[in-house]
Coordinates of C-alpha atoms in Angstrom, one line a residue:
Chain T
X1 CA 79.1 132.6 101.2
X2 CA 81.5 132.7 104.2
X3 CA 83.0 129.5 105.6
X4 CA 84.7 128.5 108.8
X5 CA 86.9 125.4 109.0
X6 CA 86.8 123.6 112.3
X7 CA 89.8 121.4 113.0
X8 CA 93.5 121.5 112.3
X9 CA 94.2 118.0 110.8
X10 CA 94.8 116.8 107.3
X11 CA 91.2 117.3 106.1
X12 CA 91.0 120.8 107.7
X13 CA 94.2 121.8 106.1
X14 CA 93.4 120.6 102.6
X15 CA 89.8 122.0 102.6
X16 CA 91.1 125.3 103.8
X17 CA 93.8 125.3 101.1
X18 CA 91.3 124.2 98.4
X19 CA 89.0 127.1 99.3
X20 CA 92.0 129.6 99.3
X21 CA 93.0 128.3 95.9
X22 CA 89.6 129.1 94.4
X23 CA 89.5 132.5 96.0
X24 CA 86.9 131.6 98.6
X25 CA 89.2 131.7 101.7
X26 CA 87.6 130.6 104.9
X27 CA 87.0 133.5 107.3
X28 CA 88.5 131.5 110.1
X29 CA 90.1 128.3 111.0
X30 CA 89.1 127.2 114.5
X31 CA 90.2 124.4 116.8
X32 CA 92.1 123.4 119.9
X33 CA 95.6 122.7 118.6
X34 CA 97.1 126.2 118.5
X35 CA 100.4 125.1 117.1
X36 CA 98.8 123.5 114.1
X37 CA 96.3 126.3 113.6
X38 CA 99.0 128.9 113.7
X39 CA 101.0 127.0 111.1
X40 CA 98.0 126.6 108.7
X41 CA 97.0 130.2 109.4
X42 CA 100.5 131.5 108.4
X43 CA 100.7 129.4 105.3
X44 CA 97.2 130.2 104.0
X45 CA 96.8 133.7 105.5
X46 CA 93.6 132.9 107.3
X47 CA 92.8 134.1 110.8
X48 CA 92.6 131.4 113.4
X49 CA 91.2 131.1 116.9
X50 CA 91.1 128.5 119.7
X51 CA 88.4 130.5 121.6
X52 CA 85.9 132.5 119.7
X53 CA 84.1 131.1 116.7
X54 CA 83.3 134.0 114.3
X55 CA 79.9 134.3 112.6
X56 CA 79.7 132.6 109.2
X57 CA 77.3 131.1 106.7
X58 CA 78.8 127.7 106.7
X59 CA 80.9 125.7 109.3
X60 CA 82.8 122.7 108.1
X61 CA 83.6 120.3 110.9
X62 CA 86.9 118.6 109.9
X63 CA 87.7 116.5 113.0
X64 CA 88.1 112.8 113.8
X65 CA 84.8 110.9 113.6
X66 CA 84.7 110.3 117.3
X67 CA 85.0 114.0 118.1
X68 CA 82.3 115.2 115.7
X69 CA 79.4 114.9 118.1
X70 CA 81.2 116.8 120.9
X71 CA 82.5 119.6 118.6
X72 CA 79.0 119.9 117.0
X73 CA 77.5 120.7 120.4
X74 CA 79.9 123.7 120.8
X75 CA 78.5 125.5 117.8
X76 CA 75.9 128.0 118.8
X77 CA 75.0 129.6 115.5
X78 CA 71.4 128.9 114.8
X79 CA 71.1 130.7 111.5
X80 CA 74.1 128.8 110.0
X81 CA 74.6 125.7 108.0
X82 CA 76.9 123.2 109.8
X83 CA 78.4 120.2 107.9
X84 CA 80.6 117.4 109.0
X85 CA 83.1 115.9 106.5
X86 CA 82.9 112.2 107.6
X87 CA 82.1 109.3 105.3
X88 CA 80.8 107.1 108.1
X89 CA 78.6 109.4 110.2
X90 CA 74.9 110.1 109.6
X91 CA 73.8 113.7 109.3
X92 CA 72.3 113.6 112.8
X93 CA 75.7 113.0 114.3
X94 CA 75.5 116.8 114.4
X95 CA 73.9 117.9 117.7
X96 CA 73.0 121.5 117.8
X97 CA 70.4 124.0 116.9
X98 CA 71.3 124.8 113.3
X99 CA 70.8 123.5 109.7
X100 CA 72.7 120.3 109.3
X101 CA 74.6 118.8 106.4
X102 CA 77.4 116.5 105.3
X103 CA 80.3 117.6 103.0
X104 CA 82.4 114.5 102.3
X105 CA 85.5 114.6 100.1
X106 CA 86.5 111.2 98.9
X107 CA 90.3 111.5 99.1
X108 CA 93.2 110.5 101.3
X109 CA 94.8 113.6 102.8
X110 CA 98.3 114.1 104.2
X111 CA 99.5 117.6 105.0
X112 CA 102.9 117.0 103.4
X113 CA 101.4 115.8 100.1
X114 CA 100.2 118.4 97.6
X115 CA 96.8 117.7 95.9
X116 CA 94.9 118.7 92.8
X117 CA 91.5 119.4 94.3
X118 CA 89.5 119.6 91.1
X119 CA 89.3 115.9 90.6
X120 CA 88.2 115.0 94.2
X121 CA 84.6 113.7 94.3
X122 CA 82.5 115.5 96.9
X123 CA 79.4 113.8 98.3
X124 CA 76.9 116.2 99.9
X125 CA 73.8 115.7 101.9
X126 CA 71.5 118.4 103.5
X127 CA 68.2 118.5 105.3
X128 CA 66.5 120.5 102.6
X129 CA 67.0 121.4 98.9
X130 CA 68.2 124.9 99.5
X131 CA 71.0 123.8 101.7
X132 CA 71.9 121.1 99.3
X133 CA 72.2 123.7 96.6
X134 CA 74.4 125.9 98.8
X135 CA 76.8 123.0 99.5
X136 CA 76.7 121.9 95.8
X137 CA 77.8 125.4 95.0
X138 CA 80.6 125.4 97.5
X139 CA 81.9 122.0 96.4
X140 CA 81.6 122.9 92.8
X141 CA 84.0 125.8 93.3
X142 CA 86.6 123.3 94.3
X143 CA 85.8 120.2 92.2
X144 CA 84.3 119.0 89.0
X145 CA 82.8 116.0 90.7
X146 CA 80.0 116.8 93.1
X147 CA 77.2 114.4 93.9
X148 CA 74.4 114.1 96.4
X149 CA 74.6 111.1 98.7
X150 CA 72.6 109.6 101.6
X151 CA 74.2 108.1 104.7
X152 CA 73.3 104.6 103.4
X153 CA 75.3 105.2 100.3
X154 CA 78.1 107.1 101.9
X155 CA 78.8 104.2 104.3
X156 CA 79.5 102.0 101.3
X157 CA 81.6 104.7 99.6
X158 CA 83.8 104.9 102.7
X159 CA 84.0 101.1 102.9
X160 CA 85.0 100.9 99.3
X161 CA 87.6 103.5 99.9
X162 CA 89.1 101.5 102.8
X163 CA 89.7 98.6 100.5
X164 CA 90.9 100.7 97.6
X165 CA 93.1 103.1 99.6
X166 CA 93.8 102.2 103.2
X167 CA 94.3 98.4 102.6
X168 CA 96.2 99.1 99.4
X169 CA 98.6 101.3 101.2
X170 CA 99.1 98.7 103.9
X171 CA 100.0 96.2 101.2
X172 CA 102.6 98.7 100.1
X173 CA 103.9 98.8 103.7
X174 CA 104.1 95.0 103.9
X175 CA 105.7 94.8 100.4
X176 CA 108.3 97.3 101.6
X177 CA 108.9 95.2 104.8
X178 CA 109.7 92.2 102.6
X179 CA 112.0 94.1 100.2
X180 CA 113.7 95.9 103.0
X181 CA 114.4 92.6 104.7
X182 CA 116.4 91.5 101.6
X183 CA 117.9 94.9 101.0
X184 CA 116.1 95.3 97.7
X185 CA 115.3 99.0 97.2
X186 CA 111.6 99.6 97.3
X187 CA 111.7 102.0 94.4
X188 CA 112.4 99.1 92.0
X189 CA 108.7 98.3 92.6
X190 CA 107.3 101.7 91.7
X191 CA 107.0 101.2 87.9
X192 CA 105.1 97.9 88.7
X193 CA 102.8 99.7 91.2
X194 CA 102.2 102.6 88.8
X195 CA 101.3 100.1 86.1
X196 CA 99.0 98.1 88.4
X197 CA 97.0 101.3 88.9
X198 CA 97.3 102.6 85.3
X199 CA 95.8 99.3 84.2
X200 CA 92.5 99.7 86.0
X201 CA 91.9 103.0 84.3
X202 CA 91.5 100.9 81.1
X203 CA 90.7 97.3 82.2
X204 CA 88.3 96.1 84.8
X205 CA 90.4 95.0 87.8
X206 CA 88.8 91.5 87.7
X207 CA 90.1 91.1 84.1
X208 CA 93.5 92.6 85.0
X209 CA 94.4 90.0 87.7
X210 CA 97.7 88.3 87.3
X211 CA 100.0 86.3 89.7
X212 CA 100.3 82.8 91.1
X213 CA 96.9 82.5 92.8
X214 CA 94.9 83.2 89.6
X215 CA 97.1 80.9 87.7
X216 CA 96.7 78.4 90.5
X217 CA 100.4 77.8 90.6
X218 CA 100.7 75.6 93.6
X219 CA 104.5 75.4 93.5
X220 CA 104.9 79.1 93.8
X221 CA 102.1 79.5 96.4
X222 CA 103.9 76.9 98.6
X223 CA 107.3 78.5 98.0
X224 CA 106.0 81.9 99.0
X225 CA 104.3 80.6 102.1
X226 CA 107.7 79.2 103.3
X227 CA 109.2 82.7 103.0
X228 CA 106.5 84.4 105.1
X229 CA 105.4 84.4 108.7
X230 CA 102.9 86.1 111.1
X231 CA 100.7 88.8 109.6
X232 CA 102.4 88.7 106.2
X233 CA 101.6 85.0 106.0
X234 CA 98.0 85.6 107.1
X235 CA 97.6 88.2 104.4
X236 CA 99.1 86.0 101.8
X237 CA 96.7 83.1 102.6
X238 CA 93.6 85.3 102.9
X239 CA 94.2 87.2 99.7
X240 CA 95.0 84.0 97.7
X241 CA 91.9 82.3 99.1
X242 CA 89.8 85.3 98.1
X243 CA 91.4 85.4 94.6
X244 CA 90.8 81.7 94.1
X245 CA 87.2 82.1 95.2
X246 CA 86.6 85.0 92.8
X247 CA 87.9 83.0 89.9
X248 CA 86.3 79.7 91.1
X249 CA 89.7 77.9 91.2
Chain G
X1 CA 122.8 89.6 68.8
X2 CA 119.8 87.6 67.4
X3 CA 117.0 86.6 69.8
X4 CA 114.1 84.2 69.6
X5 CA 111.0 84.6 71.8
X6 CA 109.4 81.3 72.9
X7 CA 105.8 81.6 74.0
X8 CA 102.8 83.6 72.9
X9 CA 101.4 85.0 76.2
X10 CA 101.6 88.4 77.8
X11 CA 105.3 88.3 78.6
X12 CA 106.2 86.9 75.1
X13 CA 104.2 89.6 73.4
X14 CA 105.6 92.5 75.4
X15 CA 109.2 91.4 75.3
X16 CA 108.9 90.9 71.5
X17 CA 107.3 94.3 71.2
X18 CA 109.9 96.0 73.4
X19 CA 112.7 94.5 71.2
X20 CA 111.0 95.6 68.0
X21 CA 110.7 99.2 69.4
X22 CA 114.4 99.4 70.0
X23 CA 115.2 98.0 66.5
X24 CA 116.3 94.6 67.7
X25 CA 113.4 92.6 66.5
X26 CA 113.4 88.9 67.4
X27 CA 114.3 86.7 64.5
X28 CA 111.4 84.4 65.4
X29 CA 108.5 84.0 67.8
X30 CA 108.0 80.3 68.5
X31 CA 105.3 78.4 70.4
X32 CA 102.3 76.1 70.2
X33 CA 99.4 78.5 70.0
X34 CA 99.3 79.3 66.3
X35 CA 96.4 81.7 66.5
X36 CA 98.2 83.9 69.1
X37 CA 101.6 83.6 67.3
X38 CA 100.0 84.7 64.1
X39 CA 98.4 87.7 65.7
X40 CA 101.7 88.8 67.3
X41 CA 103.6 88.0 64.1
X42 CA 101.3 90.2 62.1
X43 CA 101.3 93.1 64.5
X44 CA 105.0 93.1 65.1
X45 CA 106.2 91.8 61.6
X46 CA 108.2 89.0 63.1
X47 CA 108.3 85.5 61.6
X48 CA 106.6 82.8 63.7
X49 CA 106.7 79.0 63.8
X50 CA 105.1 76.2 65.8
X51 CA 107.5 73.6 64.4
X52 CA 111.1 74.7 63.6
X53 CA 113.1 76.8 66.0
X54 CA 115.6 78.9 64.0
X55 CA 119.2 79.3 65.0
X56 CA 119.8 82.3 67.2
X57 CA 122.2 83.7 69.8
X58 CA 119.6 84.0 72.5
X59 CA 116.4 82.2 73.3
X60 CA 114.0 83.9 75.8
X61 CA 111.5 81.4 77.3
X62 CA 108.3 83.3 78.1
X63 CA 105.9 80.6 79.2
X64 CA 104.1 79.8 82.4
X65 CA 106.5 78.7 85.2
X66 CA 105.2 75.2 85.2
X67 CA 105.9 74.8 81.5
X68 CA 109.5 76.2 81.6
X69 CA 111.1 72.8 82.3
X70 CA 109.4 71.0 79.5
X71 CA 109.9 73.7 77.0
X72 CA 113.6 74.0 78.0
X73 CA 114.1 70.4 77.1
X74 CA 113.0 70.9 73.6
X75 CA 115.7 73.4 72.8
X76 CA 118.6 71.7 71.0
X77 CA 121.0 74.6 70.4
X78 CA 124.2 73.9 72.3
X79 CA 126.0 77.1 71.3
X80 CA 123.2 79.3 72.4
X81 CA 122.3 81.2 75.5
X82 CA 118.8 80.2 76.8
X83 CA 117.1 82.4 79.5
X84 CA 113.8 81.9 81.2
X85 CA 111.8 85.0 82.4
X86 CA 110.4 83.8 85.7
X87 CA 110.8 85.5 89.0
X88 CA 110.3 82.3 90.9
X89 CA 112.4 79.7 89.2
X90 CA 116.1 79.0 89.7
X91 CA 118.5 79.1 86.7
X92 CA 118.7 75.3 86.7
X93 CA 115.0 75.0 86.0
X94 CA 116.4 75.0 82.4
X95 CA 117.2 71.5 81.4
X96 CA 119.2 71.3 78.2
X97 CA 122.7 71.3 76.8
X98 CA 123.3 75.1 76.3
X99 CA 124.4 78.1 78.3
X100 CA 121.7 79.0 80.9
X101 CA 120.4 82.3 82.2
X102 CA 117.5 84.2 83.7
X103 CA 116.0 87.4 82.2
X104 CA 113.3 88.6 84.6
X105 CA 111.3 91.8 83.9
X106 CA 109.6 93.1 87.0
X107 CA 106.2 94.3 85.5
X108 CA 102.6 93.2 85.2
X109 CA 101.8 92.5 81.5
X110 CA 98.5 92.4 79.8
X111 CA 98.4 92.2 76.0
X112 CA 95.7 94.9 75.8
X113 CA 97.6 97.4 77.9
X114 CA 100.4 99.5 76.3
X115 CA 103.6 99.8 78.3
X116 CA 106.6 102.2 78.4
X117 CA 109.4 99.6 78.5
X118 CA 112.2 101.9 79.5
X119 CA 111.3 102.0 83.2
X120 CA 110.8 98.3 83.7
X121 CA 113.5 96.9 86.0
X122 CA 115.2 93.8 84.5
X123 CA 116.9 91.3 86.8
X124 CA 119.5 89.1 85.0
X125 CA 121.5 86.0 86.1
X126 CA 123.9 83.9 84.1
X127 CA 126.3 81.1 84.6
X128 CA 129.4 83.2 83.7
X129 CA 130.4 86.8 83.4
X130 CA 130.3 86.9 79.6
X131 CA 126.7 85.7 79.4
X132 CA 125.8 88.1 82.1
X133 CA 127.2 90.9 80.0
X134 CA 125.3 89.8 76.9
X135 CA 122.0 89.8 78.8
X136 CA 122.8 93.2 80.5
X137 CA 123.4 94.5 77.0
X138 CA 120.1 93.2 75.7
X139 CA 118.1 94.4 78.7
X140 CA 119.8 97.8 78.5
X141 CA 118.6 98.2 75.0
X142 CA 115.0 98.0 76.4
X143 CA 115.4 99.6 79.9
X144 CA 117.3 102.0 82.0
X145 CA 117.0 99.7 85.0
X146 CA 119.0 96.6 84.7
X147 CA 120.5 94.7 87.6
X148 CA 122.1 91.4 88.4
X149 CA 120.1 89.1 90.8
X150 CA 120.5 85.6 92.2
X151 CA 117.6 83.2 92.6
X152 CA 117.6 83.9 96.4
X153 CA 117.0 87.6 95.8
X154 CA 114.6 87.1 92.8
X155 CA 112.3 84.9 94.9
X156 CA 111.8 87.8 97.3
X157 CA 111.5 90.3 94.5
X158 CA 108.7 88.2 93.1
X159 CA 107.1 87.9 96.5
X160 CA 107.2 91.6 97.1
X161 CA 105.6 92.1 93.6
X162 CA 102.7 89.7 94.6
X163 CA 101.9 92.0 97.5
X164 CA 102.4 95.3 95.7
X165 CA 100.7 94.3 92.5
X166 CA 98.6 91.1 92.5
X167 CA 97.1 91.6 95.9
X168 CA 96.6 95.3 95.3
X169 CA 94.7 94.5 92.1
X170 CA 92.6 92.0 94.0
X171 CA 91.7 94.7 96.5
X172 CA 90.6 96.9 93.6
X173 CA 88.4 94.0 92.4
X174 CA 86.9 93.6 95.9
X175 CA 86.4 97.4 96.2
X176 CA 84.6 97.3 92.9
X177 CA 82.4 94.5 94.0
X178 CA 81.3 96.6 97.0
X179 CA 80.7 99.7 95.0
X180 CA 78.9 97.8 92.2
X181 CA 76.6 96.3 94.9
X182 CA 75.4 99.8 95.7
X183 CA 75.4 101.1 92.2
X184 CA 78.2 103.5 93.0
X185 CA 80.3 104.0 89.8
X186 CA 83.8 102.6 90.5
X187 CA 85.5 105.5 88.6
X188 CA 84.6 107.8 91.6
X189 CA 87.4 106.0 93.3
X190 CA 90.1 106.5 90.7
X191 CA 91.3 109.9 92.0
X192 CA 91.6 108.3 95.4
X193 CA 93.5 105.3 94.1
X194 CA 95.8 107.5 92.0
X195 CA 96.6 109.6 95.0
X196 CA 97.2 106.5 97.2
X197 CA 99.9 105.5 94.8
X198 CA 101.2 109.0 94.1
X199 CA 101.7 109.4 97.8
X200 CA 104.2 106.6 98.2
X201 CA 106.5 108.2 95.6
X202 CA 107.0 110.9 98.2
X203 CA 106.2 109.4 101.6
X204 CA 107.1 106.0 103.0
X205 CA 103.9 103.8 102.9
X206 CA 104.1 103.2 106.6
X207 CA 103.9 107.0 107.2
X208 CA 101.1 107.4 104.7
X209 CA 98.7 105.0 106.4
X210 CA 95.2 106.5 107.0
X211 CA 91.8 104.9 107.7
X212 CA 89.9 103.6 110.7
X213 CA 92.3 100.8 111.7
X214 CA 95.3 103.0 112.2
X215 CA 93.1 105.5 114.0
X216 CA 91.8 102.6 116.0
X217 CA 88.2 103.8 115.4
X218 CA 86.3 100.9 116.9
X219 CA 82.9 102.3 115.9
X220 CA 83.7 102.4 112.2
X221 CA 85.5 99.0 112.3
X222 CA 82.4 97.4 113.8
X223 CA 80.0 99.2 111.4
X224 CA 82.1 98.0 108.4
X225 CA 82.2 94.5 109.6
X226 CA 78.4 94.5 109.7
X227 CA 78.3 95.5 106.0
X228 CA 80.6 92.7 104.9
X229 CA 80.6 88.9 104.6
X230 CA 82.6 85.9 103.3
X231 CA 86.0 86.6 101.8
X232 CA 85.5 90.4 102.0
X233 CA 85.0 90.2 105.7
X234 CA 88.0 87.9 106.0
X235 CA 90.1 90.4 104.1
X236 CA 88.8 93.3 106.2
X237 CA 89.7 91.6 109.5
X238 CA 93.1 90.3 108.3
X239 CA 94.2 93.7 107.0
X240 CA 93.0 95.6 110.0
X241 CA 94.7 93.1 112.3
X242 CA 97.9 93.5 110.4
X243 CA 97.6 97.3 110.4
X244 CA 97.0 97.4 114.1
X245 CA 100.0 95.1 114.7
X246 CA 102.3 97.3 112.6
X247 CA 101.4 100.4 114.6
X248 CA 101.2 98.5 117.9
X249 CA 97.6 99.5 118.5

């Protein structure tokens, strides 16, 4: 099965690299940003183009959600299977005369951060069983964790990921803002952060909750509120309120 | 140097265990909850008592913040060094006739979760240099990361930890609530969560931010808001607002 990667961002780079690593290198990486394409092309030894899309069995559209529809209209390959990689778009966001599918890797991608691809869950959806099998096969080359998923389910998977990844990372940013303001090195907190995550591999997060809100320690909650302002204070109040609701305090 | 641990909760258990592991077992574990004391005593082979506090060089008070003052008044050992282990109490929360100090381990402790103690940062404070040295010595037996810290700094260290640990764990609880509601196994998200944390060992969290808010993807933000309600919706809006403020979107 030949694949083409469309796009030159984080997802495009990592999917291309994952396929290279399992000896199924994409036959082309295609997009608009020539500088990025060239850099990926050089690193991974894959041909790139900004103009002519080569023929291929599978096209994986790895562009921002809002660009998927436009990009999908440019693909004029009616015997091919075209999949987008978004967690929050239905299969029919693809607008063209070809077989349609979704190929959604549940991971946070940054070009500068190496990844082990074999653990990434892939959620695939296709219009028929045969195409589903093809994408299962492709994803299974990369990962041990491949599942079918409808749009309804994928929406919630993405939403869960926003809480568990995007918001968590923002809390790290806010935490660093606080520690920076007092010239406390943020790396002091890395063992604590590592343990926070280690824990939920063994204990349900609801059972692992610690801190002043779940202890209903009013003195500390008030002390902390005095130390905070603006968005940090809003986050502090919102999170504590939600913790106290969850534990009926 | 002999130590006594006062308390039978998560911090008491883990500090006692850490001292046992480095061959400085506490001479006693003292508290009110006999069942817990007995269980710790049996596991760690340390004598316990609910009645008579033995003589010791150092007493480490490992009880909830609101109980520190009361417990500290019960210690009648004027030649000893007494330290509390709270991140959010000043040294003079201790009320008794003895040398006072603080011995604050920056970690989240659950009895059921094993820990590697050598990486835990310890923040110590004492009334004089000699006592500071004694506690540095004790903490250094356990950990490679021992620092002096005033109350002013410790308050902010604890506040940072609330964002980086307690709130992060609550986001995991909320994420699991969402995935449970759709019968999506929460362990699908563990590789993503692990990577989210791995990333900030290498990249500043502010540079690692991904997701719809930082991309200012209005369509997804609105879609997600429709899927949420109550505290989850509040968290969603508050976090996105804060992300967009941070990146000036």
